Coordinates of C-alpha atoms and ligand atoms in Angstrom, one line a residue:
M27 CA 1.6 18.2 0.7
R28 CA 5.0 18.2 2.4
Q29 CA 5.1 15.6 5.2
G30 CA 6.4 17.3 8.3
T31 CA 5.0 20.7 7.4
L32 CA 3.1 21.8 10.5
A33 CA -0.5 22.9 10.7
S34 CA 0.3 26.0 12.7
G35 CA 2.4 27.4 15.5
P36 CA 6.0 28.3 15.9
A37 CA 7.3 24.9 15.0
G38 CA 5.8 25.4 11.5
A39 CA 8.0 28.5 11.0
S40 CA 10.7 28.0 8.4
V41 CA 14.4 28.9 8.9
A42 CA 16.2 29.7 5.6
G43 CA 13.5 27.9 3.7
M44 CA 13.6 24.8 5.9
T45 CA 10.9 23.7 8.3
L46 CA 11.8 22.7 11.8
T47 CA 11.1 19.1 11.1
E48 CA 13.6 19.2 8.3
I49 CA 16.2 20.7 10.6
L50 CA 15.3 18.3 13.4
P51 CA 13.7 15.2 11.9
S52 CA 13.1 13.7 15.3
L53 CA 10.4 16.2 15.8
R54 CA 8.3 14.3 13.3
A55 CA 7.6 11.7 16.0
S56 CA 6.0 14.2 18.4
L57 CA 4.2 16.7 16.1
P58 CA 1.1 16.3 14.1
L59 CA 1.4 16.4 10.3
H60 CA -0.6 19.0 8.5
L61 CA -3.6 17.6 6.6
D62 CA -4.7 20.0 3.9
A63 CA -8.4 20.6 4.5
G64 CA -9.2 21.0 0.9
V65 CA -7.7 17.6 -0.1
W66 CA -8.4 15.1 2.7
P67 CA -11.8 14.1 3.9
A68 CA -13.7 16.7 5.9
N69 CA -13.7 14.4 8.9
A70 CA -10.0 13.3 8.7
R71 CA -7.9 13.9 11.8
W72 CA -4.5 12.8 13.1
G73 CA -4.7 10.7 16.3
A74 CA -1.6 9.9 18.3
D75 CA 1.5 8.4 16.7
G76 CA 0.6 8.9 13.1
D77 CA -2.9 7.3 13.5
L78 CA -4.9 8.9 10.7
Q79 CA -8.6 8.7 11.5
V80 CA -11.6 9.3 9.2
G81 CA -15.0 9.7 10.8
G82 CA -13.4 8.9 14.1
V83 CA -12.2 5.5 12.8
S84 CA -8.5 4.6 12.8
L85 CA -7.3 3.7 9.3
A86 CA -4.5 1.5 10.6
A87 CA -7.1 -0.4 12.7
L88 CA -9.3 -0.8 9.6
A89 CA -6.3 -2.1 7.7
A90 CA -5.6 -4.6 10.4
E91 CA -9.2 -5.8 10.5
H92 CA -10.1 -5.7 6.8
G93 CA -6.8 -6.0 5.0
T94 CA -5.4 -3.7 2.2
P95 CA -5.9 -2.1 -0.2
T96 CA -9.2 -0.8 1.2
Y97 CA -11.3 2.2 0.1
V98 CA -12.8 4.2 3.0
V99 CA -15.5 6.8 2.6
D100 CA -16.3 9.6 5.0
E101 CA -20.1 9.3 5.2
A102 CA -20.6 12.6 6.8
G103 CA -18.4 14.2 4.2
V104 CA -20.6 12.9 1.4
R105 CA -23.7 14.0 3.1
D106 CA -22.3 17.4 3.7
R107 CA -21.4 17.8 0.1
C108 CA -24.9 16.8 -0.9
R109 CA -26.3 19.5 1.5
A110 CA -23.8 22.1 0.1
Y111 CA -25.1 21.3 -3.4
T112 CA -28.8 21.5 -2.5
A113 CA -28.2 24.7 -0.5
A114 CA -26.4 26.2 -3.5
F115 CA -28.8 25.1 -6.3
G116 CA -32.1 24.3 -4.5
P117 CA -33.6 21.0 -3.3
Q118 CA -34.9 19.7 -6.6
A119 CA -32.0 20.9 -8.7
V120 CA -29.3 18.4 -8.0
A121 CA -28.9 14.8 -9.2
Y122 CA -25.8 12.9 -8.3
T123 CA -24.1 11.1 -11.3
A124 CA -23.9 7.5 -10.0
K125 CA -20.9 6.4 -12.1
A126 CA -18.5 8.3 -9.9
L127 CA -19.1 5.9 -6.9
L128 CA -22.1 3.8 -6.1
S129 CA -23.3 1.2 -3.6
R130 CA -26.6 0.6 -2.0
D131 CA -25.7 2.6 1.1
I132 CA -24.1 5.4 -0.8
A133 CA -27.3 5.6 -3.0
R134 CA -29.3 5.7 0.2
W135 CA -27.2 8.6 1.7
I136 CA -27.7 10.5 -1.5
A137 CA -31.5 9.9 -1.6
E138 CA -31.8 10.8 2.1
Q139 CA -30.1 14.2 1.4
G140 CA -32.7 14.9 -1.3
L141 CA -30.6 14.5 -4.5
G142 CA -31.8 12.9 -7.6
L143 CA -29.7 10.4 -9.5
Y144 CA -28.2 10.3 -13.0
A145 CA -28.0 6.5 -13.7
G146 CA -26.2 5.2 -16.8
S147 CA -27.1 1.5 -16.7
A148 CA -29.5 -1.2 -15.6
G149 CA -27.1 -1.9 -12.7
E150 CA -27.2 1.7 -11.4
I151 CA -31.0 1.8 -11.7
R152 CA -31.3 -1.5 -9.8
I153 CA -29.1 -0.1 -7.0
A154 CA -31.2 3.1 -6.9
E155 CA -34.3 0.9 -6.5
L156 CA -32.7 -1.3 -3.7
A157 CA -31.7 1.9 -1.9
G158 CA -35.3 3.1 -1.9
F159 CA -34.8 6.0 -4.3
D160 CA -37.9 7.9 -5.5
M161 CA -37.6 6.7 -9.1
A162 CA -39.3 9.9 -10.3
R163 CA -36.0 11.6 -9.3
V164 CA -33.9 9.2 -11.4
T165 CA -32.7 10.0 -14.9
L166 CA -31.4 7.4 -17.3
Y167 CA -28.7 8.8 -19.6
G168 CA -26.1 7.3 -21.9
S169 CA -24.8 7.4 -25.4
A170 CA -25.5 3.8 -26.0
K171 CA -28.4 2.5 -23.9
T172 CA -28.8 -1.2 -24.2
P173 CA -32.2 -2.9 -24.3
E174 CA -31.6 -4.1 -20.7
D175 CA -30.9 -0.5 -19.6
L176 CA -34.2 0.7 -21.2
D177 CA -36.2 -2.3 -19.8
A178 CA -34.8 -1.6 -16.4
A179 CA -35.7 2.1 -16.7
Y180 CA -39.3 1.4 -17.8
A181 CA -39.8 -1.3 -15.2
A182 CA -38.5 0.9 -12.4
G183 CA -40.4 4.0 -13.7
V184 CA -37.5 6.3 -14.0
G185 CA -38.7 9.9 -14.2
T186 CA -36.6 11.1 -17.1
I187 CA -34.6 9.7 -20.0
V188 CA -31.9 11.7 -21.8
V189 CA -32.0 11.4 -25.6
E190 CA -28.5 11.5 -26.9
S191 CA -28.8 10.7 -30.6
L192 CA -31.4 11.2 -33.3
G193 CA -31.6 7.4 -33.9
E194 CA -32.9 6.6 -30.4
I195 CA -36.0 8.7 -30.6
T196 CA -38.0 6.3 -32.6
R197 CA -36.8 3.4 -30.4
L198 CA -37.9 5.3 -27.3
A199 CA -41.2 6.3 -28.8
A200 CA -41.9 2.7 -29.6
T201 CA -41.0 1.2 -26.2
A202 CA -41.3 3.9 -23.5
P203 CA -44.3 4.2 -21.2
D204 CA -46.9 6.7 -22.4
G205 CA -45.9 10.3 -21.4
Q206 CA -42.2 9.4 -20.7
R207 CA -40.4 12.6 -19.8
V208 CA -37.2 13.2 -21.8
L209 CA -34.4 15.7 -21.9
L210 CA -32.4 16.3 -25.1
R211 CA -28.6 16.3 -24.8
V212 CA -27.4 19.0 -27.1
L213 CA -23.9 19.9 -28.3
A214 CA -24.3 23.6 -28.7
G215 CA -20.7 24.8 -28.8
P216 CA -18.2 24.8 -31.6
E217 CA -16.1 21.7 -32.3
P218 CA -12.8 21.8 -30.4
A219 CA -9.8 22.6 -32.5
G220 CA -8.7 19.4 -34.3
G221 CA -12.3 18.1 -34.4
H222 CA -11.8 15.4 -31.8
D223 CA -15.2 15.9 -30.1
R224 CA -16.3 12.4 -29.2
R225 CA -19.1 13.5 -26.9
F226 CA -22.5 12.3 -27.6
G227 CA -25.5 14.5 -28.1
V228 CA -27.3 16.1 -31.0
R229 CA -25.4 19.0 -32.6
V230 CA -27.1 22.4 -33.0
A231 CA -24.8 23.2 -36.0
G232 CA -26.1 21.5 -39.1
G233 CA -29.7 21.3 -37.7
E234 CA -29.5 17.9 -36.0
A235 CA -30.7 19.2 -32.7
A236 CA -33.6 21.0 -34.3
A237 CA -34.6 17.8 -36.2
A238 CA -34.5 16.0 -32.9
V239 CA -36.8 18.4 -31.2
A240 CA -39.2 18.2 -34.2
R241 CA -39.0 14.4 -34.0
I242 CA -39.7 14.2 -30.3
A243 CA -42.5 16.7 -30.5
A244 CA -44.2 14.5 -33.1
Q245 CA -44.2 11.5 -30.7
P246 CA -47.2 11.7 -28.5
R247 CA -45.7 9.2 -26.1
L248 CA -42.7 11.4 -25.3
R249 CA -42.8 14.6 -23.4
L250 CA -39.8 16.9 -24.1
A251 CA -39.1 18.7 -20.8
G252 CA -35.8 20.4 -21.5
L253 CA -32.2 20.3 -22.5
D254 CA -29.1 18.5 -21.0
C255 CA -25.4 19.0 -21.7
S256 CA -22.0 17.8 -20.3
L257 CA -19.1 20.1 -20.8
G258 CA -16.1 17.9 -19.6
H259 CA -14.3 17.1 -16.4
Q260 CA -12.3 19.0 -13.7
L261 CA -13.7 22.4 -14.9
N262 CA -13.1 25.5 -12.9
R263 CA -13.9 28.2 -15.4
F264 CA -17.4 29.7 -15.1
S265 CA -17.1 31.1 -18.6
L266 CA -17.4 27.7 -20.2
Y267 CA -20.8 27.1 -18.5
E268 CA -21.9 30.7 -19.1
R269 CA -21.3 30.5 -22.9
E270 CA -23.2 27.2 -23.0
I271 CA -26.2 28.7 -21.2
G272 CA -26.2 31.5 -23.8
R273 CA -26.2 29.0 -26.7
L274 CA -28.8 26.7 -25.1
C275 CA -31.1 29.6 -24.5
E276 CA -30.7 30.8 -28.1
F277 CA -31.5 27.2 -29.3
A278 CA -34.5 27.0 -26.9
A279 CA -35.9 30.3 -28.2
A280 CA -35.6 29.0 -31.8
M281 CA -37.4 25.8 -30.9
S282 CA -40.1 27.7 -29.1
R283 CA -40.7 29.7 -32.3
A284 CA -40.5 26.8 -34.7
H285 CA -42.3 24.1 -32.8
N286 CA -44.0 25.9 -29.9
V287 CA -42.2 23.7 -27.4
E288 CA -41.3 25.1 -24.0
L289 CA -37.9 23.7 -22.8
G290 CA -38.5 24.2 -19.1
Q291 CA -35.4 22.5 -17.6
L292 CA -31.7 23.1 -18.4
N293 CA -29.3 20.5 -16.9
L294 CA -25.8 21.9 -17.0
G295 CA -24.1 18.5 -16.3
G296 CA -21.3 18.1 -13.8
G297 CA -17.6 18.3 -14.4
H298 CA -17.0 20.5 -11.3
A299 CA -13.3 20.6 -10.4
V300 CA -11.9 19.0 -7.3
A301 CA -8.6 19.7 -5.6
Y302 CA -6.3 16.7 -5.5
R303 CA -3.3 18.7 -4.3
P304 CA -3.1 21.6 -1.8
A305 CA -2.3 24.1 -4.5
E306 CA -5.3 23.1 -6.6
L307 CA -8.8 24.6 -6.3
D308 CA -12.3 23.2 -6.1
L309 CA -14.9 24.8 -8.3
A310 CA -16.3 27.6 -6.0
L311 CA -19.7 26.1 -5.5
D312 CA -21.8 29.0 -4.1
A313 CA -20.4 31.6 -6.4
F314 CA -20.9 29.2 -9.3
A315 CA -24.5 28.5 -8.5
A316 CA -25.3 32.2 -8.0
R317 CA -23.6 33.2 -11.3
M318 CA -25.3 30.4 -13.3
R319 CA -28.7 31.5 -12.0
T320 CA -28.0 35.1 -12.9
V321 CA -26.7 34.3 -16.4
L322 CA -29.6 31.9 -17.1
H323 CA -32.1 34.6 -16.0
L324 CA -30.4 37.2 -18.2
E325 CA -30.0 34.9 -21.2
A326 CA -33.6 33.6 -21.1
D327 CA -34.9 37.2 -20.8
R328 CA -32.7 38.3 -23.7
H329 CA -34.2 35.6 -25.8
G330 CA -37.8 36.2 -24.7
L331 CA -38.1 32.9 -22.8
P332 CA -39.5 32.2 -19.3
T333 CA -36.4 31.3 -17.2
P334 CA -35.9 27.5 -17.3
A335 CA -35.3 25.5 -14.1
L336 CA -31.6 25.1 -13.7
S337 CA -30.2 21.8 -12.6
V338 CA -26.8 20.1 -12.3
S339 CA -25.6 16.5 -12.1
P340 CA -22.2 16.4 -10.4
G341 CA -20.4 13.1 -9.8
R342 CA -16.8 13.6 -8.8
A343 CA -17.4 16.8 -6.8
V344 CA -19.8 15.0 -4.4
V345 CA -17.6 12.1 -3.5
A346 CA -14.0 12.5 -4.5
R347 CA -12.7 14.2 -1.4
A348 CA -14.6 11.9 1.0
G349 CA -12.6 8.9 -0.1
V350 CA -9.2 7.6 0.9
T351 CA -7.4 4.4 -0.1
V352 CA -5.2 2.5 2.4
Y353 CA -2.3 0.5 1.0
R354 CA 0.4 -1.6 2.5
V355 CA 4.0 -1.0 1.4
L356 CA 5.5 -4.3 0.0
A357 CA 8.8 -3.2 -1.4
V358 CA 11.1 -0.1 -1.5
T359 CA 13.8 0.2 -4.1
R360 CA 15.7 2.8 -6.2
T361 CA 16.0 3.1 -9.9
Q362 CA 19.4 3.5 -11.5
S363 CA 18.8 7.2 -11.6
G364 CA 18.2 7.2 -7.9
E365 CA 14.5 7.6 -7.9
R366 CA 12.9 6.0 -4.8
L367 CA 10.1 3.6 -5.7
V368 CA 7.6 2.6 -3.0
A369 CA 5.6 -0.4 -4.2
V370 CA 2.2 -1.0 -2.6
D371 CA -0.2 -3.9 -2.6
G372 CA -2.6 -2.3 -5.1
G373 CA -2.2 -0.1 -8.1
M374 CA -3.8 0.6 -11.5
S375 CA -6.4 -2.1 -10.9
D376 CA -7.9 0.0 -8.0
C377 CA -6.7 3.5 -9.0
P378 CA -6.9 3.6 -12.8
A379 CA -7.5 7.4 -12.7
T380 CA -3.7 8.0 -12.3
A381 CA -2.9 6.0 -15.4
L382 CA -6.0 7.0 -17.4
C383 CA -6.4 10.7 -16.5
G384 CA -3.1 11.7 -14.9
S385 CA -4.8 12.4 -11.6
R386 CA -2.2 13.4 -9.0
H387 CA -3.2 12.4 -5.5
S388 CA -1.6 13.2 -2.1
A389 CA -0.2 10.4 0.0
V390 CA 0.9 10.1 3.7
L391 CA 2.5 7.5 5.9
I392 CA 0.0 6.3 8.5
G393 CA 0.1 4.0 11.5
R394 CA 3.4 5.3 12.8
T395 CA 5.2 8.6 12.8
G396 CA 8.0 8.8 10.2
R397 CA 11.2 9.7 12.1
A398 CA 13.2 10.6 9.1
A399 CA 13.1 13.6 6.9
G400 CA 10.7 13.5 4.0
G401 CA 11.8 13.1 0.4
P402 CA 10.4 12.4 -3.1
A403 CA 9.0 9.0 -3.8
V404 CA 7.1 7.4 -6.6
V405 CA 4.3 5.2 -5.2
V406 CA 3.9 2.4 -7.7
G407 CA 1.6 -0.6 -7.8
R408 CA 1.9 -4.4 -8.1
H409 CA 1.0 -4.9 -11.7
N410 CA 4.4 -5.1 -13.3
D411 CA 3.5 -2.3 -15.7
A412 CA 5.4 0.9 -16.3
D413 CA 2.1 2.9 -16.1
D414 CA 1.3 1.4 -12.8
V415 CA 1.7 4.5 -10.7
V416 CA -0.4 5.4 -7.7
V417 CA 1.2 8.7 -6.8
P418 CA 4.0 10.0 -9.2
D419 CA 5.5 12.5 -6.8
A420 CA 4.8 11.7 -3.2
D421 CA 6.8 13.2 -0.3
L422 CA 7.4 10.4 2.2
P423 CA 9.8 9.9 5.1
A424 CA 13.1 8.4 4.2
D425 CA 12.5 5.4 6.5
V426 CA 9.3 4.2 4.7
H427 CA 9.7 0.4 4.6
P428 CA 7.8 -2.8 3.7
G429 CA 4.9 -3.3 6.2
D430 CA 4.2 0.4 6.4
L431 CA 0.7 1.8 5.6
L432 CA 0.0 4.6 3.2
A433 CA -3.2 6.6 2.8
V434 CA -3.9 8.2 -0.5
A435 CA -6.4 11.2 -0.5
G436 CA -9.1 12.1 -2.9
T437 CA -10.0 8.6 -4.2
G438 CA -13.7 8.7 -3.6
A439 CA -14.6 9.3 -7.3
Y440 CA -13.8 7.0 -10.2
H441 CA -11.5 4.6 -8.2
H442 CA -13.8 2.0 -6.7
A443 CA -16.1 2.6 -9.6
R444 CA -13.5 1.9 -12.3
A445 CA -11.6 -0.8 -10.5
T446 CA -10.7 -3.8 -12.6
N447 CA -9.3 -7.3 -12.2
F448 CA -6.1 -6.6 -14.1
H449 CA -3.5 -9.2 -13.3
L450 CA -6.4 -11.3 -11.9
V451 CA -6.2 -9.2 -8.8
A452 CA -9.4 -9.1 -6.6
R453 CA -11.0 -5.7 -6.1
P454 CA -10.7 -4.0 -2.6
A455 CA -13.4 -3.6 -0.1
L456 CA -15.3 -0.4 0.2
L457 CA -15.9 0.8 3.8
S458 CA -17.7 3.7 5.3
A459 CA -16.6 5.5 8.4
A460 CA -18.8 7.7 10.6
D461 CA -19.2 8.5 14.2
G462 CA -16.4 6.2 15.2
R463 CA -17.8 3.2 13.4
A464 CA -16.8 1.5 10.2
R465 CA -19.1 -0.6 8.0
V466 CA -18.4 -2.7 5.0
L467 CA -20.4 -1.3 2.0
V468 CA -19.0 -3.6 -0.6
R469 CA -17.0 -6.6 0.5
R470 CA -13.6 -7.4 -0.8
E471 CA -13.6 -9.6 -3.8
S472 CA -12.1 -13.1 -3.3
L473 CA -10.1 -15.3 -5.6
D474 CA -13.0 -17.6 -5.6
D475 CA -15.2 -14.8 -6.9
L476 CA -12.8 -14.4 -9.8
L477 CA -12.4 -18.1 -10.5
A478 CA -16.1 -18.8 -10.4
R479 CA -16.5 -16.9 -13.7
D480 CA -13.9 -19.0 -15.5
L481 CA -15.8 -22.0 -16.8
G482 CA -12.7 -23.7 -18.3
R483 CA -11.7 -27.2 -17.3
Ligands
LIG522 C1 -24.7 14.8 -17.7 C2 -23.4 14.4 -16.9 N1 -23.3 14.9 -15.7 C3 -22.3 14.7 -14.9 C4 -21.3 13.8 -15.3 C5 -20.1 13.5 -14.3 O1 -19.1 14.3 -14.4 P1 -18.2 14.6 -13.1 O2 -18.0 13.4 -12.3 O3 -16.9 15.2 -13.6 O4 -19.1 15.6 -12.3 C6 -21.3 13.3 -16.6 C7 -20.2 12.4 -17.0 O5 -20.0 12.1 -18.1 C8 -22.4 13.6 -17.4 O6 -22.6 13.0 -18.6

């Protein structure tokens, strides 16, 4: 997003390719900056003098009270996304994948909106219990479930466990409660070119998936309810999912003939794309749901199967846009080639997605109105590492200086969840904002928290 580009109105008109704020930089002080509705939280608004508000709460005021960096989540934005998903797929058909972002309150919001939960660890199961989740709606999945994960699942009574390798079937059969419902994660598609498919699941090719079905069917304690898959991340193309539905129906029909098992549920995973930049697109949710239902019905029919119940387990697409991170600028410098570096008080310990996945977020100056024209800047972190980039290509006013605040959009998913203590830096607080009130969901880590784990003398 270009800072200084106007939301609407004559001042937004461009003259010879320049916006009025570029011709008259002083206008920045008096005009609201455009917030791209597809990138920033649904309930983000500009207040006076560059005061960016989320859920009616001033981010600058939050920074003053709680320090920086701080993650802020638009509660109503998360709840709205949950409702959009259940409206598109049906009330029982959506489980939120907890690893994208989880705290007790966030789990409670998700439960209150009627979603199930895909949990991948004893910790996520425990949070679901503490949040009052109906454990029948919780699914334990994971390529390498530890004994602690399984014990937690059994003790909590999770409704479903996803089997992801042949080897874990005997283990589950020996330890799971009688009648444990399971889904089988199947890799039905061809190996990607180069053969670097490190996803877990049992392969249809070579007969591994058929062997898994036979093995589960032979275990009276396990009840095979359907199939599960995960196709990747940031996916926008319906055709990927459509082809997978075709393959899974073909496999289900073969299993029905060979073992007389009815695979009544098909979980299509998540991976739904989210826009991080104005030019990018979210997965078109309603059209996607309608198309998947149609394709599933047609494919099931073609293979002589009753239509399985379709479900999805999105993570990122439920929470990404609802989150922003607020940083304080600590230093501004230029590289020898003239690149402007704006260094903030966080970085790859709280936003590893940029370094790990190349996510490209949007950033704006908040707390005051930039009076100078915008220009390119690299927002970098405090970790003394060349990969420590928060936003590789921000557009920030030329007068950004130490002490300023920046808000970075789209940090709801896989930021708080993946934060580390790299450089022995304490992890930020996670706050919610709604109806003009902020609440601390997860408190900021302290240096004492970190030192308490170090038992040296
Ligand atoms: C079954 C399943 N659903 C959903 C997800 C989450 O993906 P995303 O956050 O991209 O929706 C995963 C992630 O690995 C997954 O395994």
